[in-house]
Amino acid sequence: MNKVLKVFSLTSLFTGAALTMIPPTYADDDAIDSAIKARRGLMQLHSHYAGPLFGMAKGDIDYDAALAANLAENLNAVVNLSMARMWPPESDNESREGDTRAQPNIWEEGSDIGDKSQAMKDAALAATLVAGDGLDALKGAVGDIGQACKGCHDDFRAKDF
Ligand code: HEC
């Protein structure tokens, strides 16, 4: 087989042929499973960066300007990842009982989860601007972050799996 032909047959194997051979239900299940894991992992990252900021604001951890600024920068990066592939339809806690706490109302007509997500982005961005400017400045920004997390969880996250 010459080189050009070889490349052509490999390409068609990995694009058209390979993809159409996967049964659609398997592909969907796999994508939903992956999306649920990804968004739960993403939420763990939210906690990983926001947690110590909450701790500083409460006085449980000593305020450290450099660390606070770094945490805020990272939280801001995390909340700005694209959510598009993490919330496919049929990935709610009724369709996927035990795997997720995401409530079906996320996907309902008129759901304001987009606004809640935007509030989170606004709060994280605001925190990046003041986190290194002293504990008092940090406290206000962290309060808004906490409200943004809670605002979304109260409406869209079930208490239990
Ligand atoms: C726009 C909505 C929204 C915002 C904002 C939000 N969350 Fe979540 N969070 C969710 C939903 C929905 C779930 C349930 C996800 C699932 O089980 O599939 C969740 C789950 C979690 C979990 C559990 C993850 C796991 O392992 O199951 C943690 C921890 C968490 N969020 C932390 C945070 C923190 C901290 C913030 C703020 C910095 C935050 N979240 C902001 C919607 C949000």
PDB file of C-alpha atoms and ligand atoms in Angstrom:
ATOM      1  CA  MET A   1       0.000   0.000   0.000  1.00  0.00           C
ATOM      2  CA  ASN A   2       1.483   3.351  -0.839  1.00  0.00           C
ATOM      3  CA  LYS A   3       1.715   6.095   1.769  1.00  0.00           C
ATOM      4  CA  VAL A   4      -1.155   8.208   0.523  1.00  0.00           C
ATOM      5  CA  LEU A   5      -3.549   5.272   0.445  1.00  0.00           C
ATOM      6  CA  LYS A   6      -2.463   4.150   3.890  1.00  0.00           C
ATOM      7  CA  VAL A   7      -3.107   7.579   5.388  1.00  0.00           C
ATOM      8  CA  PHE A   8      -6.489   7.694   3.666  1.00  0.00           C
ATOM      9  CA  SER A   9      -7.638   4.344   5.018  1.00  0.00           C
ATOM     10  CA  LEU A  10      -6.456   5.167   8.546  1.00  0.00           C
ATOM     11  CA  THR A  11      -8.259   8.481   8.449  1.00  0.00           C
ATOM     12  CA  SER A  12     -11.507   6.905   7.322  1.00  0.00           C
ATOM     13  CA  LEU A  13     -11.168   4.250  10.008  1.00  0.00           C
ATOM     14  CA  PHE A  14     -10.832   6.824  12.757  1.00  0.00           C
ATOM     15  CA  THR A  15     -13.485   9.169  11.463  1.00  0.00           C
ATOM     16  CA  GLY A  16     -16.481   7.846   9.560  1.00  0.00           C
ATOM     17  CA  ALA A  17     -16.238   4.094   9.952  1.00  0.00           C
ATOM     18  CA  ALA A  18     -15.170   3.871  13.582  1.00  0.00           C
ATOM     19  CA  LEU A  19     -17.742   6.350  14.804  1.00  0.00           C
ATOM     20  CA  THR A  20     -20.695   4.860  12.948  1.00  0.00           C
ATOM     21  CA  MET A  21     -19.821   1.398  14.250  1.00  0.00           C
ATOM     22  CA  ILE A  22     -20.384   2.451  17.868  1.00  0.00           C
ATOM     23  CA  PRO A  23     -24.034   1.827  18.778  1.00  0.00           C
ATOM     24  CA  PRO A  24     -25.674   5.194  19.520  1.00  0.00           C
ATOM     25  CA  THR A  25     -26.920   4.190  22.973  1.00  0.00           C
ATOM     26  CA  TYR A  26     -23.437   3.209  24.061  1.00  0.00           C
ATOM     27  CA  ALA A  27     -22.019   6.495  22.792  1.00  0.00           C
ATOM     28  CA  ASP A  28     -24.760   8.489  24.575  1.00  0.00           C
ATOM     29  CA  ASP A  29     -24.356   6.630  27.867  1.00  0.00           C
ATOM     30  CA  ASP A  30     -20.643   7.042  27.743  1.00  0.00           C
ATOM     31  CA  ALA A  31     -20.896  10.763  27.000  1.00  0.00           C
ATOM     32  CA  ILE A  32     -23.392  11.286  29.840  1.00  0.00           C
ATOM     33  CA  ASP A  33     -21.264   9.350  32.295  1.00  0.00           C
ATOM     34  CA  SER A  34     -18.233  11.376  31.291  1.00  0.00           C
ATOM     35  CA  ALA A  35     -20.151  14.652  31.574  1.00  0.00           C
ATOM     36  CA  ILE A  36     -21.382  13.843  35.100  1.00  0.00           C
ATOM     37  CA  LYS A  37     -17.868  12.929  36.229  1.00  0.00           C
ATOM     38  CA  ALA A  38     -16.432  16.040  34.622  1.00  0.00           C
ATOM     39  CA  ARG A  39     -18.855  18.453  36.245  1.00  0.00           C
ATOM     40  CA  ARG A  40     -18.560  16.823  39.654  1.00  0.00           C
ATOM     41  CA  GLY A  41     -14.790  17.064  39.306  1.00  0.00           C
ATOM     42  CA  LEU A  42     -15.171  20.681  38.278  1.00  0.00           C
ATOM     43  CA  MET A  43     -17.219  21.335  41.406  1.00  0.00           C
ATOM     44  CA  GLN A  44     -14.436  19.787  43.488  1.00  0.00           C
ATOM     45  CA  LEU A  45     -12.091  22.307  41.888  1.00  0.00           C
ATOM     46  CA  HIS A  46     -14.475  25.106  42.865  1.00  0.00           C
ATOM     47  CA  SER A  47     -14.163  23.908  46.480  1.00  0.00           C
ATOM     48  CA  HIS A  48     -10.429  23.395  46.248  1.00  0.00           C
ATOM     49  CA  TYR A  49      -9.878  27.059  45.396  1.00  0.00           C
ATOM     50  CA  ALA A  50     -12.819  28.694  47.170  1.00  0.00           C
ATOM     51  CA  GLY A  51     -12.466  26.654  50.391  1.00  0.00           C
ATOM     52  CA  PRO A  52      -9.301  28.354  51.693  1.00  0.00           C
ATOM     53  CA  LEU A  53     -10.739  31.752  50.715  1.00  0.00           C
ATOM     54  CA  PHE A  54     -13.775  30.982  52.895  1.00  0.00           C
ATOM     55  CA  GLY A  55     -11.353  29.859  55.621  1.00  0.00           C
ATOM     56  CA  MET A  56      -9.429  33.167  55.512  1.00  0.00           C
ATOM     57  CA  ALA A  57     -12.619  35.210  55.529  1.00  0.00           C
ATOM     58  CA  LYS A  58     -13.866  33.315  58.586  1.00  0.00           C
ATOM     59  CA  GLY A  59     -10.519  33.585  60.366  1.00  0.00           C
ATOM     60  CA  ASP A  60      -9.908  29.825  60.344  1.00  0.00           C
ATOM     61  CA  ILE A  61      -6.813  30.332  58.172  1.00  0.00           C
ATOM     62  CA  ASP A  62      -4.406  33.289  58.434  1.00  0.00           C
ATOM     63  CA  TYR A  63      -4.851  35.811  55.670  1.00  0.00           C
ATOM     64  CA  ASP A  64      -2.096  35.562  53.091  1.00  0.00           C
ATOM     65  CA  ALA A  65      -2.296  38.129  50.301  1.00  0.00           C
ATOM     66  CA  ALA A  66      -0.292  36.151  47.736  1.00  0.00           C
ATOM     67  CA  LEU A  67      -2.195  32.935  48.386  1.00  0.00           C
ATOM     68  CA  ALA A  68      -5.562  34.710  48.352  1.00  0.00           C
ATOM     69  CA  ALA A  69      -4.748  36.334  45.014  1.00  0.00           C
ATOM     70  CA  ASN A  70      -3.620  32.989  43.595  1.00  0.00           C
ATOM     71  CA  LEU A  71      -6.743  31.172  44.796  1.00  0.00           C
ATOM     72  CA  ALA A  72      -9.007  33.840  43.332  1.00  0.00           C
ATOM     73  CA  GLU A  73      -7.185  33.682  39.985  1.00  0.00           C
ATOM     74  CA  ASN A  74      -7.585  29.919  39.865  1.00  0.00           C
ATOM     75  CA  LEU A  75     -11.226  29.998  40.904  1.00  0.00           C
ATOM     76  CA  ASN A  76     -11.821  32.556  38.183  1.00  0.00           C
ATOM     77  CA  ALA A  77     -10.199  30.251  35.630  1.00  0.00           C
ATOM     78  CA  VAL A  78     -12.222  27.259  36.773  1.00  0.00           C
ATOM     79  CA  VAL A  79     -15.608  28.996  36.686  1.00  0.00           C
ATOM     80  CA  ASN A  80     -14.899  30.167  33.155  1.00  0.00           C
ATOM     81  CA  LEU A  81     -14.408  26.705  31.659  1.00  0.00           C
ATOM     82  CA  SER A  82     -17.037  25.934  29.070  1.00  0.00           C
ATOM     83  CA  MET A  83     -20.003  24.149  30.650  1.00  0.00           C
ATOM     84  CA  ALA A  84     -21.570  23.215  27.329  1.00  0.00           C
ATOM     85  CA  ARG A  85     -20.572  19.533  27.293  1.00  0.00           C
ATOM     86  CA  MET A  86     -20.998  18.947  31.026  1.00  0.00           C
ATOM     87  CA  TRP A  87     -24.773  19.261  31.221  1.00  0.00           C
ATOM     88  CA  PRO A  88     -26.284  17.095  28.481  1.00  0.00           C
ATOM     89  CA  PRO A  89     -30.027  16.328  28.613  1.00  0.00           C
ATOM     90  CA  GLU A  90     -30.872  13.041  30.416  1.00  0.00           C
ATOM     91  CA  SER A  91     -28.033  13.566  32.893  1.00  0.00           C
ATOM     92  CA  ASP A  92     -30.290  14.658  35.768  1.00  0.00           C
ATOM     93  CA  ASN A  93     -30.780  12.759  39.030  1.00  0.00           C
ATOM     94  CA  GLU A  94     -34.015  11.113  37.878  1.00  0.00           C
ATOM     95  CA  SER A  95     -32.451   9.721  34.695  1.00  0.00           C
ATOM     96  CA  ARG A  96     -29.206   8.862  36.529  1.00  0.00           C
ATOM     97  CA  GLU A  97     -30.253   8.113  40.071  1.00  0.00           C
ATOM     98  CA  GLY A  98     -27.280   7.627  42.371  1.00  0.00           C
ATOM     99  CA  ASP A  99     -24.775   9.173  39.980  1.00  0.00           C
ATOM    100  CA  THR A 100     -25.671  12.821  40.270  1.00  0.00           C
ATOM    101  CA  ARG A 101     -27.498  15.381  42.375  1.00  0.00           C
ATOM    102  CA  ALA A 102     -28.272  17.651  39.411  1.00  0.00           C
ATOM    103  CA  GLN A 103     -32.016  18.308  39.431  1.00  0.00           C
ATOM    104  CA  PRO A 104     -34.180  18.065  36.301  1.00  0.00           C
ATOM    105  CA  ASN A 105     -35.245  21.729  36.685  1.00  0.00           C
ATOM    106  CA  ILE A 106     -31.800  22.695  35.341  1.00  0.00           C
ATOM    107  CA  TRP A 107     -33.043  21.698  31.887  1.00  0.00           C
ATOM    108  CA  GLU A 108     -36.591  23.033  32.213  1.00  0.00           C
ATOM    109  CA  GLU A 109     -37.884  25.892  30.111  1.00  0.00           C
ATOM    110  CA  GLY A 110     -37.223  29.171  31.923  1.00  0.00           C
ATOM    111  CA  SER A 111     -34.458  27.746  34.133  1.00  0.00           C
ATOM    112  CA  ASP A 112     -32.203  30.548  35.344  1.00  0.00           C
ATOM    113  CA  ILE A 113     -29.130  28.383  35.854  1.00  0.00           C
ATOM    114  CA  GLY A 114     -27.363  30.533  33.246  1.00  0.00           C
ATOM    115  CA  ASP A 115     -27.900  33.600  35.455  1.00  0.00           C
ATOM    116  CA  LYS A 116     -26.650  31.680  38.494  1.00  0.00           C
ATOM    117  CA  SER A 117     -23.575  30.669  36.564  1.00  0.00           C
ATOM    118  CA  GLN A 118     -23.006  34.265  35.476  1.00  0.00           C
ATOM    119  CA  ALA A 119     -23.332  35.456  39.088  1.00  0.00           C
ATOM    120  CA  MET A 120     -20.572  32.989  39.964  1.00  0.00           C
ATOM    121  CA  LYS A 121     -18.334  34.345  37.205  1.00  0.00           C
ATOM    122  CA  ASP A 122     -18.972  37.934  38.310  1.00  0.00           C
ATOM    123  CA  ALA A 123     -18.146  37.093  41.930  1.00  0.00           C
ATOM    124  CA  ALA A 124     -14.959  35.226  40.995  1.00  0.00           C
ATOM    125  CA  LEU A 125     -13.764  38.026  38.727  1.00  0.00           C
ATOM    126  CA  ALA A 126     -14.479  40.641  41.409  1.00  0.00           C
ATOM    127  CA  ALA A 127     -12.468  38.561  43.885  1.00  0.00           C
ATOM    128  CA  THR A 128      -9.424  38.567  41.602  1.00  0.00           C
ATOM    129  CA  LEU A 129      -9.414  42.378  41.752  1.00  0.00           C
ATOM    130  CA  VAL A 130      -9.310  42.649  45.564  1.00  0.00           C
ATOM    131  CA  ALA A 131      -8.148  39.331  47.053  1.00  0.00           C
ATOM    132  CA  GLY A 132      -4.575  40.579  47.556  1.00  0.00           C
ATOM    133  CA  ASP A 133      -5.655  43.932  49.070  1.00  0.00           C
ATOM    134  CA  GLY A 134      -6.151  42.865  52.671  1.00  0.00           C
ATOM    135  CA  LEU A 135      -8.537  40.771  54.709  1.00  0.00           C
ATOM    136  CA  ASP A 136     -11.381  43.304  54.745  1.00  0.00           C
ATOM    137  CA  ALA A 137     -11.403  43.583  50.964  1.00  0.00           C
ATOM    138  CA  LEU A 138     -11.288  39.814  50.667  1.00  0.00           C
ATOM    139  CA  LYS A 139     -14.192  39.297  53.064  1.00  0.00           C
ATOM    140  CA  GLY A 140     -16.689  41.190  50.896  1.00  0.00           C
ATOM    141  CA  ALA A 141     -15.661  39.372  47.754  1.00  0.00           C
ATOM    142  CA  VAL A 142     -15.734  35.980  49.452  1.00  0.00           C
ATOM    143  CA  GLY A 143     -19.216  36.666  50.782  1.00  0.00           C
ATOM    144  CA  ASP A 144     -20.395  37.137  47.217  1.00  0.00           C
ATOM    145  CA  ILE A 145     -18.674  33.918  46.120  1.00  0.00           C
ATOM    146  CA  GLY A 146     -20.418  31.999  48.887  1.00  0.00           C
ATOM    147  CA  GLN A 147     -23.767  33.475  47.861  1.00  0.00           C
ATOM    148  CA  ALA A 148     -23.149  32.468  44.262  1.00  0.00           C
ATOM    149  CA  CYS A 149     -22.388  28.838  45.204  1.00  0.00           C
ATOM    150  CA  LYS A 150     -25.358  28.642  47.556  1.00  0.00           C
ATOM    151  CA  GLY A 151     -27.714  30.434  45.171  1.00  0.00           C
ATOM    152  CA  CYS A 152     -27.224  27.736  42.572  1.00  0.00           C
ATOM    153  CA  HIS A 153     -27.095  24.759  44.946  1.00  0.00           C
ATOM    154  CA  ASP A 154     -30.319  25.772  46.709  1.00  0.00           C
ATOM    155  CA  ASP A 155     -32.244  25.707  43.440  1.00  0.00           C
ATOM    156  CA  PHE A 156     -30.524  23.067  41.346  1.00  0.00           C
ATOM    157  CA  ARG A 157     -28.642  20.572  43.519  1.00  0.00           C
ATOM    158  CA  ALA A 158     -30.474  17.852  45.410  1.00  0.00           C
ATOM    159  CA  LYS A 159     -29.494  17.276  49.038  1.00  0.00           C
ATOM    160  CA  ASP A 160     -28.808  13.592  48.519  1.00  0.00           C
ATOM    161  CA  PHE A 161     -27.980  11.291  45.641  1.00  0.00           C
TER     162      PHE A 161
HETATM  163  C1  HEC B   1     -24.524  27.473  38.357  1.00  0.00           C
HETATM  164  C2  HEC B   1     -24.742  26.499  39.406  1.00  0.00           C
HETATM  165  C3  HEC B   1     -23.665  26.201  40.418  1.00  0.00           C
HETATM  166  C4  HEC B   1     -22.723  27.049  40.944  1.00  0.00           C
HETATM  167  C5  HEC B   1     -22.532  28.536  40.703  1.00  0.00           C
HETATM  168  C6  HEC B   1     -21.933  26.247  41.863  1.00  0.00           C
HETATM  169  N1  HEC B   1     -22.383  24.948  41.855  1.00  0.00           N
HETATM  170 FE1  HEC B   1     -21.568  23.408  42.900  1.00  0.00          FE
HETATM  171  N2  HEC B   1     -22.927  22.141  42.089  1.00  0.00           N
HETATM  172  C7  HEC B   1     -23.935  22.483  41.218  1.00  0.00           C
HETATM  173  C8  HEC B   1     -24.691  21.304  40.841  1.00  0.00           C
HETATM  174  C9  HEC B   1     -25.890  21.264  39.906  1.00  0.00           C
HETATM  175  C10 HEC B   1     -24.094  20.234  41.504  1.00  0.00           C
HETATM  176  C11 HEC B   1     -24.487  18.760  41.393  1.00  0.00           C
HETATM  177  C12 HEC B   1     -23.650  18.157  40.249  1.00  0.00           C
HETATM  178  C13 HEC B   1     -23.891  16.681  40.046  1.00  0.00           C
HETATM  179  O1  HEC B   1     -24.099  15.942  41.052  1.00  0.00           O
HETATM  180  O2  HEC B   1     -23.891  16.235  38.878  1.00  0.00           O
HETATM  181  C14 HEC B   1     -22.986  20.785  42.283  1.00  0.00           C
HETATM  182  C15 HEC B   1     -22.133  20.033  43.085  1.00  0.00           C
HETATM  183  C16 HEC B   1     -21.142  20.555  43.880  1.00  0.00           C
HETATM  184  C17 HEC B   1     -20.280  19.767  44.746  1.00  0.00           C
HETATM  185  C18 HEC B   1     -20.318  18.249  44.909  1.00  0.00           C
HETATM  186  C19 HEC B   1     -19.425  17.633  43.814  1.00  0.00           C
HETATM  187  C20 HEC B   1     -19.446  16.110  43.846  1.00  0.00           C
HETATM  188  O3  HEC B   1     -18.376  15.496  44.017  1.00  0.00           O
HETATM  189  O4  HEC B   1     -20.527  15.513  43.694  1.00  0.00           O
HETATM  190  C21 HEC B   1     -19.416  20.639  45.351  1.00  0.00           C
HETATM  191  C22 HEC B   1     -18.310  20.308  46.344  1.00  0.00           C
HETATM  192  C23 HEC B   1     -19.743  21.972  44.881  1.00  0.00           C
HETATM  193  N3  HEC B   1     -20.794  21.881  43.976  1.00  0.00           N
HETATM  194  C24 HEC B   1     -19.068  23.118  45.261  1.00  0.00           C
HETATM  195  C25 HEC B   1     -19.341  24.378  44.742  1.00  0.00           C
HETATM  196  C26 HEC B   1     -18.685  25.600  45.184  1.00  0.00           C
HETATM  197  C27 HEC B   1     -17.638  25.689  46.288  1.00  0.00           C
HETATM  198  C28 HEC B   1     -19.202  26.624  44.449  1.00  0.00           C
HETATM  199  C29 HEC B   1     -18.860  28.087  44.496  1.00  0.00           C
HETATM  200  C30 HEC B   1     -17.472  28.461  44.472  1.00  0.00           C
HETATM  201  C31 HEC B   1     -20.170  26.033  43.536  1.00  0.00           C
HETATM  202  N4  HEC B   1     -20.232  24.684  43.753  1.00  0.00           N
HETATM  203  C32 HEC B   1     -20.894  26.751  42.612  1.00  0.00           C
HETATM  204  C33 HEC B   1     -24.208  23.741  40.749  1.00  0.00           C
HETATM  205  C34 HEC B   1     -23.443  24.886  41.009  1.00  0.00           C
END
